[in-house]
XYZ file of C-alpha atoms in Angstrom:
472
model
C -34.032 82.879 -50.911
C -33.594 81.496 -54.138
C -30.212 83.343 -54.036
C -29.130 80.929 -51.668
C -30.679 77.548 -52.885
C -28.781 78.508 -56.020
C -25.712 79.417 -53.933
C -25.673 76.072 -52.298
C -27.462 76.654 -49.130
C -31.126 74.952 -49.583
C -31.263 74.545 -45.538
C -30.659 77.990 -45.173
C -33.140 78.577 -47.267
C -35.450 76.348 -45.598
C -34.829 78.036 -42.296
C -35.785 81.580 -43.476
C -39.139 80.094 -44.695
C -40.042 78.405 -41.488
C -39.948 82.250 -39.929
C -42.872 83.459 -42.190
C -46.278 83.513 -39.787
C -48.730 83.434 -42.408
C -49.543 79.172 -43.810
C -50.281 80.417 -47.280
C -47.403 82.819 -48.190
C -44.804 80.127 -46.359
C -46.561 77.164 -48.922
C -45.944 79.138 -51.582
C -42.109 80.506 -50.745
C -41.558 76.477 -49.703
C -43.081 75.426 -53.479
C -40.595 78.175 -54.986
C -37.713 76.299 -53.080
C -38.181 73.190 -53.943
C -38.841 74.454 -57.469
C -35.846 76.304 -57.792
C -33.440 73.854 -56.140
C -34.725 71.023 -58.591
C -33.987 73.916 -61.631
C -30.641 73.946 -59.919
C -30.074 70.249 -60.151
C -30.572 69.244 -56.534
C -33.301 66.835 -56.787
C -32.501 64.938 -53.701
C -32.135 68.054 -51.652
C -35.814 69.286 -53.520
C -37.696 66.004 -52.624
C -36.243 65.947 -48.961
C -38.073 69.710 -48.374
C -40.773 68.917 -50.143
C -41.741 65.669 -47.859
C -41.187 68.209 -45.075
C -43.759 70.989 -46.060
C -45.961 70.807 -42.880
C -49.378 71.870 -45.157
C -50.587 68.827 -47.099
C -51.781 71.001 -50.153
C -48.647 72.782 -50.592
C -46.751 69.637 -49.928
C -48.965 67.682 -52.645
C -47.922 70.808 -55.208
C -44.479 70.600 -54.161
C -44.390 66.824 -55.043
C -46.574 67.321 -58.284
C -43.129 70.033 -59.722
C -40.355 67.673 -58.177
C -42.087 64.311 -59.827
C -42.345 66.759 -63.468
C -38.776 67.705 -62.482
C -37.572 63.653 -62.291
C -39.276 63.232 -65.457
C -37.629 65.566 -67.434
C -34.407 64.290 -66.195
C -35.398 60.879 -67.378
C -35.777 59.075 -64.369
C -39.273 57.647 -65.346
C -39.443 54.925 -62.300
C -38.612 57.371 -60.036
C -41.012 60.161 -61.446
C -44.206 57.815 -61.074
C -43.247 56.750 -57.374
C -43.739 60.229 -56.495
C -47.169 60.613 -58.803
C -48.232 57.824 -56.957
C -47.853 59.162 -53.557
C -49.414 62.645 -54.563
C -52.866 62.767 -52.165
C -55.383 64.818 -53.693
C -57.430 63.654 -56.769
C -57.630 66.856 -58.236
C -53.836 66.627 -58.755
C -53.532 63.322 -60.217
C -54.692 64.291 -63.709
C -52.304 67.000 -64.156
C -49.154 64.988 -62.819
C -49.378 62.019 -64.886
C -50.134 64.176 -68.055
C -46.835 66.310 -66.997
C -44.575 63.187 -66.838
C -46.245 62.222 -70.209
C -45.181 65.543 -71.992
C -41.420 65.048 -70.104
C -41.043 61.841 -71.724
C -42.747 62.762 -75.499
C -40.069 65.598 -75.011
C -37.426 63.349 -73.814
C -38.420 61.131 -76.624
C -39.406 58.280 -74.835
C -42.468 57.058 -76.843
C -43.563 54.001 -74.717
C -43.696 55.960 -71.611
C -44.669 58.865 -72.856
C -47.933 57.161 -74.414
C -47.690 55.235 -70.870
C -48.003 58.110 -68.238
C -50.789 59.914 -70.660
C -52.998 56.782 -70.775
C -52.882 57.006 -66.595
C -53.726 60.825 -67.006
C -56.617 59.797 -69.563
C -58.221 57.403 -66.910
C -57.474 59.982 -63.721
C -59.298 62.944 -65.773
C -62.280 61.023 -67.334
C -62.769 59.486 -63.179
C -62.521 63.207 -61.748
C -64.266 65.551 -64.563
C -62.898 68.776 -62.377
C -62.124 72.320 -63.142
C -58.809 71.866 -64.756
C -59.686 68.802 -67.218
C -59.355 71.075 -70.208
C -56.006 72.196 -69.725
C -55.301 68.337 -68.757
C -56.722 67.534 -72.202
C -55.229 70.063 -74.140
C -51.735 68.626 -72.625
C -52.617 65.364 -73.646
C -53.332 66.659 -76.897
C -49.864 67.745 -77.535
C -48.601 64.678 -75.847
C -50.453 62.608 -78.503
C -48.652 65.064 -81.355
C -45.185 65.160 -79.923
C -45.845 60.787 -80.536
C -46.768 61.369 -83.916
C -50.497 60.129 -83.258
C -52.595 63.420 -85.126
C -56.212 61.226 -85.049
C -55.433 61.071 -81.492
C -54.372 64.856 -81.039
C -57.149 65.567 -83.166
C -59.589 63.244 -80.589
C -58.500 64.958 -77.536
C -59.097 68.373 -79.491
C -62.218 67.526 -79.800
C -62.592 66.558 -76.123
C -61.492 69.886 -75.223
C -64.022 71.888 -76.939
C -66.392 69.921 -75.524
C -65.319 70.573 -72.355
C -65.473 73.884 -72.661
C -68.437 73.662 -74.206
C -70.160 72.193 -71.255
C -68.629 75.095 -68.885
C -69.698 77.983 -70.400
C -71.600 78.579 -67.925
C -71.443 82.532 -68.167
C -71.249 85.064 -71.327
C -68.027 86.262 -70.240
C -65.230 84.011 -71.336
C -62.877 85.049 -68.409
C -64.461 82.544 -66.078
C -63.241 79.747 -68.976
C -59.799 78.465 -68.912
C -57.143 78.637 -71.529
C -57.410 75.535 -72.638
C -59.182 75.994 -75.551
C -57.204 78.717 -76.814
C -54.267 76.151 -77.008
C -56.196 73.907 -79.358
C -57.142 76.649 -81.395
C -53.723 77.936 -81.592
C -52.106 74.332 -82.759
C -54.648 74.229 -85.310
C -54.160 77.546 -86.414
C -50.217 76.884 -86.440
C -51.073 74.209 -88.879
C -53.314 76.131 -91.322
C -56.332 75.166 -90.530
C -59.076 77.692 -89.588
C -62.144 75.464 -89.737
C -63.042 74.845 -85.649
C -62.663 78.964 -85.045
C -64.606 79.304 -87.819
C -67.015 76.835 -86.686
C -67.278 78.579 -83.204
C -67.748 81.673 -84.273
C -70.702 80.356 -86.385
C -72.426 78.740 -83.407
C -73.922 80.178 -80.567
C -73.365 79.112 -76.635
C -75.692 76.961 -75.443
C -76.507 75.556 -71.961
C -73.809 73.311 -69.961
C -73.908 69.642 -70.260
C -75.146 67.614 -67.465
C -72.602 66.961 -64.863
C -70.884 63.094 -64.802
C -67.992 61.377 -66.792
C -68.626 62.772 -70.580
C -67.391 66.301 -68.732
C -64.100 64.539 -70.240
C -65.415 63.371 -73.837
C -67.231 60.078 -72.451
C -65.391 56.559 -72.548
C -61.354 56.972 -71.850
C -60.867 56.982 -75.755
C -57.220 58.680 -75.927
C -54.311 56.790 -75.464
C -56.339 53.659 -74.326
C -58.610 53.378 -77.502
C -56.556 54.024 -80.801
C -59.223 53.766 -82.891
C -60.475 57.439 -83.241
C -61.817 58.788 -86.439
C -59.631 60.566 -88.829
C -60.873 64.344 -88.434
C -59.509 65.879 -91.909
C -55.957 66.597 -93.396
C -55.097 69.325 -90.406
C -52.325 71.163 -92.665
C -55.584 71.881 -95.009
C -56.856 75.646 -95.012
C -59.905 76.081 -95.870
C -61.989 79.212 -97.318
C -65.261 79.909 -95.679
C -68.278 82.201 -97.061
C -68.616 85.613 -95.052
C -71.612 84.539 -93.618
C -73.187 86.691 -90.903
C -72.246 85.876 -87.438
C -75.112 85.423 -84.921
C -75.769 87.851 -82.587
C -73.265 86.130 -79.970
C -71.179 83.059 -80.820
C -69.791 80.500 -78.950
C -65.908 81.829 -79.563
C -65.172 84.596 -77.342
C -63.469 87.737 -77.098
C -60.725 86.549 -75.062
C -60.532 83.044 -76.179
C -59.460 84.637 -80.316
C -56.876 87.252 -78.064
C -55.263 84.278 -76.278
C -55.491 82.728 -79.742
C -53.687 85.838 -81.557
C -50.844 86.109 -78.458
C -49.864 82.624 -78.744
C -49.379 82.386 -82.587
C -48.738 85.936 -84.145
C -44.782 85.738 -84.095
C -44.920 81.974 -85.718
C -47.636 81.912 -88.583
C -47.423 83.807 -91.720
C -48.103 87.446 -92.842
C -51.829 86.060 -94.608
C -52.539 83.709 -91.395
C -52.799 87.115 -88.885
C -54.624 88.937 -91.625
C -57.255 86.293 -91.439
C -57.130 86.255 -87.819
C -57.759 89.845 -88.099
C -60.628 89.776 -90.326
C -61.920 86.990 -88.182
C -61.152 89.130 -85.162
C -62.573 92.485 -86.366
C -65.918 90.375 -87.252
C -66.252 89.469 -83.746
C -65.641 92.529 -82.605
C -68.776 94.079 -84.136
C -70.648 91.334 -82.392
C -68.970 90.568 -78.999
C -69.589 93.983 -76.997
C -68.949 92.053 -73.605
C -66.174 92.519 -70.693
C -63.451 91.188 -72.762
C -63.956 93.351 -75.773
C -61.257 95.525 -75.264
C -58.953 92.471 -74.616
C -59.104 91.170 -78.402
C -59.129 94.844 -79.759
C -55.869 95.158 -78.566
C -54.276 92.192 -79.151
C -55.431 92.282 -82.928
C -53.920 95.525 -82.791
C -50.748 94.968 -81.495
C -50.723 91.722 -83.218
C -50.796 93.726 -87.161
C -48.475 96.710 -85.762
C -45.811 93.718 -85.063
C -46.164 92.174 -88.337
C -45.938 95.295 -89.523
C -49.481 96.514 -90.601
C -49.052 99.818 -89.286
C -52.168 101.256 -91.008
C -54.524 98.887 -90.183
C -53.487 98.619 -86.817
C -54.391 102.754 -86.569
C -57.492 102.728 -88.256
C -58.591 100.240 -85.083
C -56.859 102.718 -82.710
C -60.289 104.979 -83.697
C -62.379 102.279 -82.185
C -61.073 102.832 -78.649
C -61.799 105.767 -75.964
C -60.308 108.865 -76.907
C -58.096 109.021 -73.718
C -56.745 105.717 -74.266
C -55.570 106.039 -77.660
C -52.265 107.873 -76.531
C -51.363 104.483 -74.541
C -52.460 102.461 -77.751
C -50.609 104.538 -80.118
C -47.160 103.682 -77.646
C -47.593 100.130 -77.413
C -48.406 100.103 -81.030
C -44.623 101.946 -81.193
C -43.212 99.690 -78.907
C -44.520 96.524 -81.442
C -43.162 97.961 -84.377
C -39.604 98.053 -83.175
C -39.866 94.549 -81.522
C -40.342 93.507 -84.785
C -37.654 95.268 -86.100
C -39.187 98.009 -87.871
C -37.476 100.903 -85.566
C -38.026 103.892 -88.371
C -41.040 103.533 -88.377
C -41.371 102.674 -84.421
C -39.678 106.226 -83.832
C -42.056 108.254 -86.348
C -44.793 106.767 -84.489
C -43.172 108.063 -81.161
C -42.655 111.569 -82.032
C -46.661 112.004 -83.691
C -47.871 110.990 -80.214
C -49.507 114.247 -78.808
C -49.686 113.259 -75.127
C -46.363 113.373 -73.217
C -46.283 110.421 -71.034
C -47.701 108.326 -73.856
C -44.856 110.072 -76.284
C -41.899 109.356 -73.515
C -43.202 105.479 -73.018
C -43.019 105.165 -76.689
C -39.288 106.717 -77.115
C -38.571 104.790 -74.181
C -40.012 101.504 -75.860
C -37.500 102.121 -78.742
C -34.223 102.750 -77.518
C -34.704 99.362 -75.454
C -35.368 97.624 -78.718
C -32.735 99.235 -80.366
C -30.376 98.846 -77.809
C -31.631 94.875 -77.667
C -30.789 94.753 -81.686
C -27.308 95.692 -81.337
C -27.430 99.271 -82.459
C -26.327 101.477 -78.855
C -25.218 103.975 -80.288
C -28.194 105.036 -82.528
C -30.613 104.336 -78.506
C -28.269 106.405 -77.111
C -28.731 109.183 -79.457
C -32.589 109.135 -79.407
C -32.284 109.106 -75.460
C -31.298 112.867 -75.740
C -35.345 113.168 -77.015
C -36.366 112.071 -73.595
C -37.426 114.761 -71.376
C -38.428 112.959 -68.301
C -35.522 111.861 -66.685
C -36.885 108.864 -64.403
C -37.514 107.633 -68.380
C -33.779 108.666 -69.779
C -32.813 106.614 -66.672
C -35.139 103.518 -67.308
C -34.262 103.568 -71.060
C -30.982 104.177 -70.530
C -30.323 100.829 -68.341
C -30.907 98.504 -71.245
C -28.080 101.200 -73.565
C -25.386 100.419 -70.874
C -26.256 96.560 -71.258
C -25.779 96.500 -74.666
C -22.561 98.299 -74.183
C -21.571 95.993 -72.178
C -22.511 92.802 -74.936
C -19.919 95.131 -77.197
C -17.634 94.767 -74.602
C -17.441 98.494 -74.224
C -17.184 98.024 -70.200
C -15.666 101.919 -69.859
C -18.323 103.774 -71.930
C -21.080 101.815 -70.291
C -19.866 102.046 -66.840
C -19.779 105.957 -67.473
C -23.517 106.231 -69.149
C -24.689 104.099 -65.785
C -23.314 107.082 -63.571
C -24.843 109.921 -65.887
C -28.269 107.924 -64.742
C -29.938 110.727 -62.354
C -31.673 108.834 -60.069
C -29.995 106.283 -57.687
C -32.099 102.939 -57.597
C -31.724 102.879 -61.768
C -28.014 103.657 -61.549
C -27.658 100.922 -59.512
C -29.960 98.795 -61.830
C -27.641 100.307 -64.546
C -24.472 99.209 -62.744
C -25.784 95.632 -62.007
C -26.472 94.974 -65.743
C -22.687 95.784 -66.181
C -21.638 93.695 -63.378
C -23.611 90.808 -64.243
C -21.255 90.705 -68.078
C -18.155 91.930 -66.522
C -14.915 90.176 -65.967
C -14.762 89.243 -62.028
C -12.715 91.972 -60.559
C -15.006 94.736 -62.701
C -17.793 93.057 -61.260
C -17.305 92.832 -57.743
C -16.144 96.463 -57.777
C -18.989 97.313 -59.161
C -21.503 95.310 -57.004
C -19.747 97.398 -54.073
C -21.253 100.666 -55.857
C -24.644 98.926 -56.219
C -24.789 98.049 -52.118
C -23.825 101.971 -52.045
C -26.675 103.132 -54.093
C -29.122 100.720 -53.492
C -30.174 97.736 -51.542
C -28.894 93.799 -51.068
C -31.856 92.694 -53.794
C -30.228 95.096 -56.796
C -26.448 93.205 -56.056
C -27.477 89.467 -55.284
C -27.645 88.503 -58.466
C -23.879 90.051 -58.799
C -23.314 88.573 -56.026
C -24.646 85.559 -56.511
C -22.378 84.597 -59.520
C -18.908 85.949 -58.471
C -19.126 86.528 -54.725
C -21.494 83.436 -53.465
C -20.152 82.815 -49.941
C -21.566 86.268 -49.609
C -25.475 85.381 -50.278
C -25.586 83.178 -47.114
C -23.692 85.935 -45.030
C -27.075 88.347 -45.931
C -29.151 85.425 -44.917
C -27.438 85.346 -41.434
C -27.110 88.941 -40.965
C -31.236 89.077 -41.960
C -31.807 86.206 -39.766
C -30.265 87.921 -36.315
């Protein structure tokens, strides 16, 4: 369906929706419509379907993406008459702070500082569920303006928030939103709030009412917040010992790791890690395993490779295998492919060994270097694996413009569905006449979903022909 919104044929679209029985798969497919269309550019068509959605929740949804969608565009007046005709409370929070972050990125100051005010009052009225994440985009609202104290305010406002829902020792029923505030500051040098967290332990939730939110409106309404340090500061801190649990959890320092590890520098992860590994040794709840493999993974891609083993010996025996692939898998990502394929080859267990090999001929194949992936494919037994490895060879021949050799690697691909796969990638960077001949073999080998996107760029008129032939 989105085939055919992007084709030109939103009504069509539409139509195909209305046939789906069950209310909360047809909200959803009508909220990926009117998604896609406004991605598309066809914000008029969007905002007619989405006044049309016959569920008021999906409808309110719908209207909450197409008034961010107007935003971004820069048609502010426009963007606010549909946040003010959004219904539900619960949603007005999040829309006005998603028009403020459209304009900040816009660079529309005024009504970027505007529309986050309005999301300030909504979120401090209704303290619900999703406040943090409201805050956190407020926070970055307040940086993209160039007002830190204020980012650093609603930082503040966040942690209390999640202070006052911690309302169980696993993290996984908190939301992200502290994670992001953790991650700017980390992005900016400064370690001090994880390494306050990690010194403190959880205590009870707040009482329920307003200062959910960080009390009075503050924010964009009250400028005068205290100055809360030089943020691009690091600062040192004395190994003391952690207490039995701390407030940081397992899952909050992996989000933490995820976000940043590919942005900060080679000493920021190692502290991470350290910080990491310490609350490992302390933090034995669900989400233990989370952080111990993203700390993992996180030195393997910056290339700590014998750090990131040692941890590997923390894990279940039967797991390492898996650990030892992904671990593979990082290395090459970040460019280290030597050492990605000596990793490969030491793995003992097969299908661990073939994931890994698999792992690096895609990278290599990403980097430019075909002809090297193509060689290592040989070292793949399995060959469902030499098929899925060999898909992203044939589109890197096709980058090289090497249309012949990569047409004839996609047919030595055994098994049918990946040869089509295979033979779509080439269509999809082929001159049109390649391409459509090529689609033809796809519909051969596989099915209509392999070809539309070939389809979909050089033979268009043929997306809403499926749609009619699928709606008989």
């Amino acid at each position: 369906m989105g085939a055919l919104v992007r084709t030109g044929h939103l009504a069509r679209a539409a139509e195909l929706v209305y046939t789906i029985s069950d209310e909360r798969r047809q909200g959803m497919e009508f909220l990926a419509l009117v998604e896609t269309a406004a991605e598309a550019g066809d914000l008029c068509g969007a905002q007619t379907l989405a006044e049309s959605i016959p569920l008021r929740g999906w409808r309110d949804d719908a209207l909450v993406a197409l008034a961010a969608a107007w935003a971004r565009t820069g048609e502010r007046d426009t963007a606010a008459a549909l946040a003010e005709r959004i219904r539900y409370p619960h949603n007005w929070g999040r829309t006005w702070a998603l028009l403020a972050k459209a304009m900040a990125d816009n660079g529309d100051t005024a009504a970027a500082r505007g529309f986050a005010a309005r999301a300030d009052k909504e979120v401090s009225s209704y303290p619900l569920d999703d406040a943090g994440e409201v805050l956190a985009l407020l926070m970055e609202v307040a940086d993209a303006t160039g007002d830190e104290r204020l980012a650093a305010a609603f930082a503040d406002r966040v942690e209390d928030f999640a202070r006052s829902h911690n309302r169980t020792v696993s993290s996984r029923s908190r939301p992200p939103s502290l994670a992001v505030v953790l991650a700017r500051e980390v992005l900016r040098g400064d370690l001090d709030r994880i390494d306050a967290l990690l010194r403190t332990p959880p205590r009870p939730p707040a009482g329920a009412g307003p200062r959910l939110c960080g009390g009075a409106l503050g924010g964009f309404a009250d400028q005068d917040v205290a100055q809360q340090g030089d943020p691009d500061d690091v600062r040192e801190v004395d190994s003391h010992p952690l207490p039995a649990e701390s407030f940081l959890r397992a899952r909050d320092l992996a989000r933490v790791l995820d976000a940043v590890v590919e942005t900060v520098g080679q000493d920021m992860v190692l502290a991470l890690a350290d910080r990491a590994e310490t609350l490992l040794d302390t933090d034995v709840g669900p989400d233990h395993s989370i952080l111990l493999e993203a700390v993992t993974l996180s030195l393997a891609e910056r290339g700590h490779l014998e750090r990131a083993m040692a941890l590997v010996d923390r894990i279940e025996p039967g797991q390492r295998a898996g650990r030892q692939a992904q671990i593979a898998g990082r290395l090459a990502r970040y460019g280290d492919t030597d050492q990605a394929e000596a990793v490969a080859h030491a793995i003992g267990d097969r299908r661990a060994h073939t994931r890994a090999l698999v792992e690096v001929v895609r990278e290599l194949a990403r980097r430019g270097d075909p002809d090297r992936a193509e060689v290592l494919v040989r070292s793949i037994t399995d060959r469902w694996a030499q098929g899925e490895a060999l898909v992203e060879v044939v589109r890197a021949l096709a980058r090289r413009v090497e249309p012949g050799r990569a047409e004839a690697l996609a047919h030595s691909i055994a098994h049918r569905s990946t040869r089509a796969r295979a033979l779509a990638a080439l269509a999809e960077l082929s001159e049109p006449s390649r391409a459509r001949r090529l689609a033809a073999q796809v519909l051969l080998l596989d099915d209509w979903v392999t070809a539309m996107p070939v389809l979909e760029r050089f033979v268009p008129r043929a997306v809403a022909t499926v749609a009619d032939q699928m709606m008989r």
